[in-house]
Amino acid sequence: MTFSFSLHGIGVSQGVAIGRAHLVSHAMLEVSHYMIEPGQEQAEIHRLERAVQEVRYELKVLRAEMAAEDRFGEMEAFIDVHETLLNDEILTDNVKTYIAERGCNAEWALVQQLDTWVAQFEKFEDPYLRERKFDVMQIVERIVKRLMGRPGALPKSDDEAHMILVAHDLSPADLLQFKHHHFAAFVTDLGGATSHTAIVARGLGIPALVGARHARQLLRDGELVIVDGACGTVIVNPDHAILSEYRKLQQAQEARQEALKTLKRRRPRTRDGIEVSLLANIESSDDLDKVRASGAQGIGLFRSEFLYLNQETLPDEDMQFEAYRCVVEGMEGRPVTLRTLDLGSDKIRGGINSLARVAPNPAMGLRAIRLCFAEQPLFMTQLRAILRASAYGKIKMLVPMLSGGDEIRPLLAAVEEAKRRLDEEGVAFDRALEIGAMIEVPSAALTLGSFLKQLDFLSIGTNDLTQYLLAVDRTDEAVSHLYNPTHPAMLRLLSHILKRANQAEVPISLCGEMADDPKMTWLLLGLGLRQFSMPAAGLLAIKERVLSANVGVLQKAVARIVRVEEPEKIKALIEKLNRG
Ligand code: PEP
Ligand code: MG
């Protein structure tokens, strides 16, 4: 008997996906810990052995299926490693000791032993051996799932396209790993609309929902699920009528995506002849295909810190240089705005341990440029890599989280020092490399003069600007109802920033998620914005809005909206504006 029910969260990436739930297990969080009855030790050990046996069988079946379908490849190596681990007596010996001597239940014993293994693997010098800890984690997770009566379906690549990832939480680093798979959608219990996890999902162009609270607990592996990213709804075990409605909706959306493709080569110009630049946000060179398919005029934001995630050690200068060069060459002459390291609150989770210090309030702590000033060698390495790559195409350097003009001088001094060292070594770089600042801290927005005087360009980071101006943590779903980029205070600040920059004729873009929302395009055009940067997946929908805009009319209407003080009234006025 299956029950149909729905869950609600925050839709962070639009579209409809229909597929089977694939629960991302956090075995550590979920296993029950209890002492078994004295005398039951052997029975508990048998329970463990049975689960191990079942997992062995699971892998055997998978191997046979893959062989029959001639789909071996990376998967074979993966199954080999897992089978070897399972057959290793050492894997289970210590666990059995925990059960026999300490009376722990089998799941608890496994998880305790996992901690020891992970610590041992992390000590290996050889990166390949260190990586094997993930195999041990996965295999333990599979045994735990068996013990808990919830066997895990190991995704086969063909199935992934119809698989909906359901997790308690996913870090941006987790999501980057999923980039190489092709899931249909994802749902998490935690997270806010502009958390980096949500941003990566939008970049993937798949429907996504965060803040769904108990989804991970309520859903079962393999259940049929509809994810509606626009409404922020998950429907579990839908009945026939609902399913068929959503299939129609899905087809309509696919048709719309196809229609939008015809705009790829259209110049983004408004009806009254105002030229607009539409740029893309990327996290790595993996995103370049999507950028090219979107017809973006350049990269408006390359979040370089993603190179640092999922790494045990910091990427060295050569590795960074290669990554930047690959992007700049891939853009074939179009500009690449490369942001210096913005490691911060919601990005670091483990990984580069030395930097992952636990800050009392990480969003306001030692992040981004603050971390770079505090760790000069780290910053110098990146500056050198950026400068070296600038010899291979048009790079502009963007600096995050500057909070006032007094930080500009040390910034420029660090760049000069990097240039001096490269000169000494006879290494080529672009001498006219432009340097710009993210305007994302209210204090920077309110003291814009020094930025306009000393820097070449600006980019507004509305994700953080909203968070800091309204004092609403962008990653916390508990306060997501207060996170409002069209709050009257935000509109006034945006209007101020754009007016000042436009008067000073300093190029300014907006690269926060607001630029990716077609409902915001006319508002932003009316406020004076001419450069938008967003995930490539959303670019053509924004172009459609630009092509149908009349800036002269919008400016007048938006000037009136900026004077309004009630958030609800502003919402209504923006809706009216969008109706034309
Ligand atoms: C922003 O803050 O708006 C921004 C674009 O940067 P990030 O989302 O990476 O903090
Ligand atoms: Mg930011």
XYZ file of C-alpha atoms and ligand atoms in Angstrom:
591
model
C 0.000 0.000 0.000
C 1.498 3.349 -0.981
C 0.360 6.645 0.459
C 0.309 9.799 -1.536
C 1.414 12.978 0.214
C 3.104 16.252 -0.548
C 5.833 18.303 1.074
C 6.654 21.955 0.717
C 9.955 23.739 0.696
C 11.694 26.555 -1.106
C 11.872 26.059 -4.861
C 15.338 27.206 -5.861
C 15.550 25.964 -9.410
C 12.540 25.858 -11.659
C 11.062 23.055 -13.693
C 9.243 19.796 -13.131
C 10.999 16.472 -12.619
C 9.353 13.083 -12.277
C 11.429 10.197 -11.020
C 12.331 7.772 -8.284
C 13.686 8.961 -4.945
C 17.300 8.159 -4.262
C 18.067 8.811 -0.623
C 21.511 10.142 0.070
C 22.237 8.361 3.259
C 23.949 9.886 6.199
C 24.399 6.626 7.987
C 26.217 8.327 10.840
C 23.243 10.524 11.620
C 20.616 7.885 11.367
C 21.761 4.712 13.011
C 20.233 3.851 16.313
C 22.628 3.275 19.168
C 21.614 0.681 21.745
C 23.079 -2.061 23.913
C 22.005 -5.544 22.952
C 20.650 -7.949 25.539
C 23.413 -9.988 27.220
C 23.668 -13.347 25.466
C 22.469 -11.899 22.147
C 25.995 -11.115 20.891
C 26.218 -14.101 18.532
C 22.800 -13.374 17.079
C 23.845 -9.763 16.472
C 27.058 -10.921 14.788
C 24.970 -13.173 12.555
C 22.767 -10.225 11.678
C 25.893 -8.326 10.619
C 27.202 -11.277 8.599
C 23.867 -11.652 6.849
C 23.870 -7.965 5.888
C 27.427 -8.250 4.528
C 26.362 -11.320 2.568
C 23.392 -9.449 1.132
C 25.560 -6.552 0.027
C 27.947 -9.009 -1.637
C 24.998 -10.442 -3.519
C 23.769 -6.942 -4.409
C 27.121 -6.172 -6.024
C 27.184 -9.506 -7.823
C 23.791 -8.852 -9.354
C 24.868 -5.397 -10.359
C 28.028 -6.759 -11.981
C 26.003 -9.333 -13.936
C 23.498 -6.702 -15.083
C 26.192 -4.343 -16.234
C 28.022 -7.109 -18.086
C 24.814 -8.242 -19.801
C 24.119 -4.704 -20.940
C 27.750 -4.156 -21.892
C 27.944 -1.084 -19.701
C 31.159 -1.679 -17.853
C 33.724 1.039 -17.551
C 34.366 3.064 -14.463
C 31.661 1.092 -12.719
C 33.652 -2.120 -12.938
C 36.588 -0.652 -11.049
C 34.145 0.698 -8.501
C 32.506 -2.700 -7.957
C 35.949 -4.353 -7.765
C 37.081 -2.057 -4.978
C 33.870 -2.541 -3.041
C 33.995 -6.322 -3.379
C 37.610 -6.400 -2.233
C 36.744 -4.361 0.811
C 33.769 -6.561 1.622
C 35.843 -9.709 1.396
C 38.490 -8.312 3.705
C 38.080 -10.005 7.086
C 39.678 -7.003 8.794
C 36.681 -4.961 7.781
C 34.340 -6.992 9.924
C 36.658 -8.390 12.619
C 36.854 -5.212 14.681
C 33.145 -4.640 14.304
C 32.435 -8.091 15.666
C 34.695 -7.338 18.620
C 32.683 -4.202 19.373
C 29.517 -6.305 19.381
C 30.950 -9.196 21.387
C 32.882 -7.194 23.958
C 30.997 -3.954 24.299
C 27.489 -5.161 23.510
C 26.856 -2.491 20.851
C 24.231 -3.113 18.186
C 25.700 -3.912 14.772
C 24.935 -0.533 13.124
C 26.513 1.370 16.009
C 29.565 -0.909 16.002
C 30.016 -0.336 12.254
C 29.775 3.409 12.521
C 32.297 3.505 15.385
C 34.704 1.418 13.394
C 34.144 3.632 10.345
C 35.519 6.636 12.251
C 38.739 4.726 12.939
C 39.084 3.639 9.316
C 38.457 7.112 7.971
C 41.116 8.534 10.303
C 43.556 5.850 9.128
C 42.900 6.504 5.446
C 43.284 10.251 5.934
C 46.841 9.685 7.131
C 47.997 8.200 3.819
C 50.372 10.416 1.845
C 49.251 8.947 -1.448
C 46.132 10.831 -2.663
C 44.775 7.690 -4.350
C 44.864 5.751 -1.090
C 43.388 8.689 0.807
C 40.473 8.779 -1.613
C 39.680 5.146 -0.782
C 38.128 6.328 2.455
C 35.081 7.244 0.387
C 34.791 3.644 -0.781
C 34.931 2.424 2.794
C 32.283 4.968 3.741
C 30.030 3.854 0.918
C 30.413 0.198 1.653
C 29.699 0.717 5.354
C 26.689 2.778 4.413
C 25.377 -0.041 2.245
C 25.752 -2.542 5.064
C 24.049 -0.171 7.488
C 21.174 0.303 5.061
C 20.763 -3.471 4.837
C 20.804 -3.762 8.612
C 18.140 -1.098 8.818
C 16.044 -2.924 6.253
C 16.522 -0.246 3.624
C 18.709 -1.626 0.894
C 20.256 1.090 -1.206
C 19.750 1.166 -4.910
C 23.129 1.816 -6.409
C 22.389 4.217 -9.215
C 23.196 2.942 -12.642
C 24.089 5.701 -15.014
C 21.032 5.121 -17.216
C 18.763 5.383 -14.219
C 20.210 8.627 -12.972
C 18.298 10.697 -15.463
C 15.132 9.683 -13.629
C 16.498 9.832 -10.135
C 15.598 12.446 -7.567
C 18.285 12.950 -4.983
C 16.852 13.364 -1.486
C 19.245 14.433 1.263
C 19.113 15.943 4.716
C 21.653 18.480 3.575
C 24.087 18.774 0.720
C 27.131 20.978 0.820
C 28.185 22.762 -2.380
C 31.109 20.332 -2.382
C 28.712 17.327 -2.323
C 26.771 18.817 -5.164
C 29.884 19.365 -7.233
C 30.477 15.638 -7.077
C 26.986 15.049 -8.410
C 27.789 17.341 -11.334
C 29.253 14.382 -13.150
C 25.999 12.486 -12.837
C 22.723 13.371 -14.449
C 20.082 13.435 -11.779
C 16.638 14.739 -12.560
C 16.239 16.933 -9.467
C 17.184 17.217 -5.850
C 15.454 17.881 -2.564
C 17.071 18.745 0.772
C 15.692 19.213 4.271
C 17.893 22.217 5.013
C 19.083 25.268 3.095
C 17.982 28.715 1.966
C 17.162 30.118 -1.458
C 20.560 31.635 -2.128
C 22.709 29.119 -0.285
C 25.561 27.946 -2.448
C 24.007 24.525 -2.707
C 20.977 26.138 -4.338
C 23.234 28.160 -6.606
C 25.073 25.075 -7.827
C 21.716 23.395 -8.525
C 20.578 26.334 -10.618
C 23.827 26.050 -12.512
C 23.019 22.428 -13.240
C 19.691 23.556 -14.642
C 17.699 20.898 -12.791
C 14.626 21.477 -10.595
C 15.555 21.741 -6.945
C 13.942 22.300 -3.610
C 15.613 23.139 -0.311
C 14.229 23.590 3.201
C 11.810 20.667 2.767
C 12.353 19.869 6.468
C 11.562 16.143 6.870
C 11.814 14.909 3.295
C 14.803 12.678 3.992
C 12.944 10.995 6.831
C 9.570 10.631 5.149
C 10.617 9.400 1.733
C 11.700 5.869 0.919
C 14.231 4.795 -1.674
C 12.582 4.101 -5.009
C 9.303 5.921 -4.344
C 7.803 7.801 -7.270
C 8.214 11.527 -6.782
C 7.265 14.723 -8.613
C 9.384 17.794 -7.883
C 7.907 21.126 -8.875
C 10.758 23.613 -8.539
C 8.587 26.617 -9.331
C 6.065 25.984 -6.540
C 8.530 24.381 -4.151
C 6.454 21.196 -3.912
C 7.303 17.511 -3.753
C 4.489 15.065 -4.447
C 5.204 11.542 -3.281
C 3.412 8.552 -4.851
C 1.137 10.717 -7.004
C -2.059 9.204 -8.355
C -2.659 8.722 -12.036
C -4.473 12.018 -12.633
C -1.813 14.139 -10.930
C 0.956 12.302 -12.715
C -0.606 12.905 -16.080
C -1.124 16.638 -15.299
C 2.528 17.006 -14.396
C 3.665 15.100 -17.457
C 1.769 17.646 -19.569
C 3.375 20.488 -17.633
C 6.771 18.947 -18.127
C 6.225 18.672 -21.875
C 5.109 22.286 -22.038
C 8.270 23.343 -20.232
C 10.450 21.331 -22.567
C 8.752 22.975 -25.526
C 9.383 26.381 -23.984
C 13.083 25.599 -23.480
C 13.303 24.617 -27.139
C 11.585 27.855 -28.183
C 13.999 29.916 -26.070
C 16.939 28.403 -27.931
C 15.960 30.419 -30.998
C 17.002 33.558 -29.071
C 20.586 32.407 -28.669
C 21.993 34.619 -31.413
C 19.739 37.625 -30.817
C 21.541 40.680 -29.549
C 20.206 41.569 -26.077
C 18.752 44.978 -26.847
C 15.580 46.455 -25.397
C 12.667 47.621 -27.549
C 13.842 51.199 -27.134
C 17.357 50.347 -28.273
C 19.271 50.056 -24.970
C 22.143 47.566 -25.192
C 22.356 45.048 -22.362
C 25.111 42.525 -21.530
C 24.132 39.032 -20.485
C 26.963 37.156 -18.826
C 27.254 33.770 -17.157
C 28.177 32.629 -13.645
C 30.347 29.515 -13.476
C 32.051 27.365 -10.887
C 34.522 25.530 -13.090
C 35.446 24.770 -16.684
C 32.827 21.977 -16.558
C 30.218 24.696 -17.028
C 31.635 26.007 -20.303
C 29.479 23.892 -22.618
C 26.337 25.322 -21.037
C 27.790 28.835 -21.281
C 28.464 28.437 -24.992
C 25.009 26.971 -25.579
C 23.440 29.998 -23.893
C 25.160 32.548 -26.137
C 26.525 34.442 -23.091
C 28.729 37.419 -23.949
C 31.282 36.456 -21.328
C 31.698 35.189 -17.770
C 30.463 37.722 -15.236
C 31.397 35.619 -12.220
C 33.778 32.688 -11.978
C 33.512 31.464 -8.377
C 37.116 30.272 -8.150
C 36.736 28.935 -4.613
C 35.002 25.867 -6.010
C 38.439 24.684 -7.110
C 39.285 24.473 -3.430
C 36.345 22.287 -2.466
C 36.632 18.496 -2.361
C 40.380 18.926 -2.013
C 42.551 17.572 0.726
C 45.238 20.122 -0.011
C 45.163 23.625 -1.406
C 45.442 23.790 -5.184
C 48.924 25.065 -6.061
C 49.727 27.882 -8.447
C 50.158 25.682 -11.506
C 46.911 23.847 -10.926
C 45.024 27.123 -10.549
C 46.762 28.631 -13.548
C 45.735 25.644 -15.703
C 42.134 25.874 -14.509
C 41.919 29.610 -15.260
C 43.701 29.288 -18.582
C 41.316 26.508 -19.609
C 38.325 28.782 -18.928
C 39.755 31.860 -20.572
C 40.801 29.959 -23.680
C 37.447 28.192 -23.753
C 35.724 31.582 -23.909
C 37.568 32.446 -27.114
C 38.169 36.117 -26.544
C 35.064 36.869 -24.526
C 35.876 38.354 -21.078
C 36.135 36.199 -17.961
C 35.525 37.875 -14.610
C 37.462 35.767 -12.174
C 36.583 36.218 -8.536
C 39.341 35.718 -5.998
C 38.839 33.161 -3.292
C 35.509 33.537 -1.465
C 35.702 30.702 0.992
C 33.182 31.276 3.687
C 30.437 30.177 5.963
C 28.433 27.781 3.872
C 31.186 26.468 1.636
C 33.781 24.981 3.915
C 32.808 21.743 5.514
C 35.826 19.632 6.257
C 38.065 19.461 3.231
C 40.855 21.955 3.469
C 41.152 21.551 7.151
C 43.629 24.269 7.935
C 41.202 26.910 6.671
C 38.046 25.350 8.017
C 38.332 27.003 11.376
C 35.061 27.065 13.246
C 34.027 30.696 13.433
C 31.344 31.784 15.893
C 29.520 33.490 13.045
C 31.174 32.393 9.829
C 29.183 34.664 7.473
C 30.670 37.619 9.295
C 34.011 36.061 10.081
C 37.295 35.471 8.383
C 36.031 34.838 4.871
C 36.797 35.924 1.317
C 39.214 38.878 1.093
C 39.586 38.876 4.873
C 40.935 35.343 4.737
C 43.183 36.331 1.814
C 44.643 39.264 3.773
C 45.190 37.008 6.782
C 46.799 34.247 4.715
C 49.085 36.223 2.392
C 50.844 33.213 0.782
C 47.448 31.743 -0.093
C 46.427 35.017 -1.751
C 49.764 35.504 -3.502
C 49.491 32.032 -5.038
C 46.105 32.865 -6.484
C 47.097 36.331 -7.690
C 50.085 34.899 -9.535
C 47.928 32.194 -11.135
C 45.335 34.771 -12.251
C 47.962 37.100 -13.656
C 49.684 34.289 -15.529
C 46.371 33.179 -17.051
C 45.655 36.785 -18.106
C 48.280 36.367 -20.827
C 45.934 33.899 -22.550
C 42.759 35.963 -22.928
C 40.671 38.709 -21.368
C 40.546 38.273 -17.586
C 39.098 40.763 -15.124
C 39.767 40.227 -11.427
C 36.854 40.587 -9.026
C 37.362 40.796 -5.254
C 34.630 39.679 -2.838
C 33.550 41.026 0.558
C 35.418 44.316 0.637
C 33.701 46.323 3.341
C 35.293 49.737 2.820
C 37.732 51.856 0.862
C 40.548 51.280 3.362
C 40.857 47.699 2.142
C 41.522 48.758 -1.443
C 45.065 50.018 -0.899
C 46.383 46.723 0.594
C 44.557 44.865 -2.147
C 46.214 46.876 -4.918
C 49.568 46.566 -3.135
C 49.242 42.767 -3.103
C 48.474 42.753 -6.840
C 51.466 45.030 -7.521
C 53.699 42.714 -5.509
C 52.514 39.695 -7.513
C 53.174 41.595 -10.751
C 56.646 42.609 -9.555
C 57.564 39.021 -8.768
C 56.332 37.778 -12.138
C 58.267 40.556 -13.883
C 61.403 39.508 -12.063
C 60.871 35.983 -13.290
C 60.156 37.193 -16.820
C 56.640 35.719 -16.800
C 54.041 37.295 -19.113
C 50.740 38.743 -17.879
C 48.207 41.374 -18.886
C 49.570 44.672 -17.535
C 46.195 46.332 -17.888
C 44.348 43.655 -15.881
C 41.176 45.283 -14.611
C 40.386 44.987 -10.912
C 36.880 45.269 -9.547
C 34.974 44.813 -6.307
C 31.879 42.903 -5.349
C 29.471 45.288 -3.683
C 27.847 42.951 -1.209
C 28.473 44.480 2.198
C 26.207 47.450 3.029
C 29.147 49.515 4.282
C 30.778 49.260 0.846
C 27.510 50.215 -0.852
C 27.212 53.305 1.322
C 30.808 54.456 0.778
C 30.978 53.813 -2.913
C 33.108 56.871 -3.744
C 36.434 55.255 -2.898
C 35.526 52.151 -4.902
C 34.545 54.225 -7.925
C 37.763 56.231 -7.743
C 40.214 53.367 -7.317
C 38.756 50.404 -9.160
C 37.888 49.576 -12.760
C 34.480 47.971 -12.320
C 31.946 46.775 -9.757
C 29.597 43.845 -9.417
C 26.652 43.777 -7.031
C 26.326 40.595 -4.992
C 22.678 40.708 -4.024
C 22.821 37.324 -2.299
C 25.075 38.625 0.434
C 23.885 42.215 0.265
C 20.363 41.038 1.142
C 21.698 38.806 3.911
C 23.726 41.581 5.534
C 21.302 44.424 4.981
C 18.299 42.552 6.383
C 20.269 40.489 8.928
C 18.847 37.254 7.492
C 21.124 34.229 7.169
C 20.866 33.176 3.518
C 21.469 29.528 4.374
C 18.890 29.179 7.127
C 15.459 27.966 6.020
C 13.989 29.019 9.383
C 14.282 32.673 8.374
C 13.856 32.258 4.629
C 10.484 34.027 4.740
C 12.382 37.182 5.771
C 14.947 36.931 2.978
C 13.655 39.464 0.493
C 15.832 41.019 -2.220
C 13.001 43.417 -3.070
C 12.701 44.731 0.466
C 12.309 48.539 0.312
C 15.723 48.950 1.944
C 17.293 46.768 -0.746
C 15.628 48.641 -3.598
C 16.805 51.953 -2.221
C 20.335 50.676 -1.824
C 20.371 49.147 -5.302
C 19.049 52.376 -6.777
C 21.777 54.328 -4.961
C 24.583 51.989 -6.094
C 23.481 51.947 -9.726
C 22.966 55.723 -9.888
C 26.412 56.451 -8.447
C 28.216 53.955 -10.671
C 26.364 55.039 -13.809
C 27.058 58.728 -13.094
C 30.757 57.928 -12.605
C 30.649 55.797 -15.779
C 32.189 52.864 -13.954
C 30.909 49.564 -15.432
C 28.681 47.728 -12.990
C 27.013 44.335 -13.176
C 24.801 42.310 -10.865
C 25.779 38.689 -10.325
C 23.552 37.589 -7.424
C 20.628 35.226 -7.990
C 18.343 38.201 -8.558
C 19.836 38.506 -12.049
C 18.563 35.002 -12.810
C 14.935 35.747 -11.968
C 12.865 36.856 -14.984
C 10.427 38.548 -12.597
C 13.247 40.899 -11.567
C 14.623 41.775 -15.025
C 12.372 44.738 -15.746
C 12.745 46.076 -12.220
C 16.543 45.953 -12.520
C 16.512 47.548 -15.965
C 14.338 50.326 -14.542
C 16.838 50.786 -11.707
C 19.598 51.352 -14.263
C 21.264 47.934 -14.504
C 22.744 47.081 -17.918
C 24.915 44.032 -17.148
C 23.372 40.866 -15.761
C 25.336 37.765 -14.771
C 23.593 34.485 -13.973
C 23.830 30.700 -14.344
C 23.912 29.897 -18.057
C 20.800 27.717 -17.753
C 18.635 30.784 -17.085
C 20.180 33.223 -19.545
C 17.793 32.879 -22.471
C 14.737 33.440 -20.297
C 16.313 36.705 -19.129
C 17.122 37.642 -22.717
C 13.473 37.181 -23.605
C 12.555 39.715 -20.909
C 15.216 42.159 -22.085
C 14.008 41.978 -25.691
C 10.472 42.878 -24.660
C 11.440 45.726 -22.296
C 10.975 49.434 -22.792
C 13.482 51.060 -20.459
C 12.046 54.561 -20.779
C 8.713 53.360 -19.418
C 10.306 51.112 -16.788
C 12.474 53.867 -15.330
C 9.459 56.001 -14.492
C 7.479 53.154 -12.943
C 10.464 51.875 -10.946
C 11.241 55.349 -9.580
C 7.764 55.232 -8.016
C 8.278 51.711 -6.628
C 11.531 52.740 -4.917
C 9.633 55.330 -2.884
C 7.252 52.737 -1.415
C 7.986 51.499 2.099
C 5.713 48.457 2.498
C 7.256 45.187 1.255
C 3.851 43.735 0.316
C 2.933 46.776 -1.733
C 6.262 46.548 -3.537
C 5.557 42.928 -4.425
C 2.201 43.904 -5.901
C 3.742 46.796 -7.836
C 6.443 44.539 -9.300
C 3.754 42.115 -10.437
C 1.934 45.001 -12.074
C 5.166 46.194 -13.690
C 5.731 42.727 -15.143
C 2.254 42.611 -16.638
C 3.366 45.551 -18.809
C 26.444 37.326 -3.994
O 26.729 37.402 -2.806
O 25.428 37.834 -4.497
C 27.316 36.599 -4.919
C 27.126 36.622 -6.218
O 28.320 35.849 -4.395
P 28.099 34.461 -3.631
O 26.689 34.009 -3.902
O 29.106 33.505 -4.169
O 28.344 34.833 -2.220
Mg 28.681 36.912 -2.063
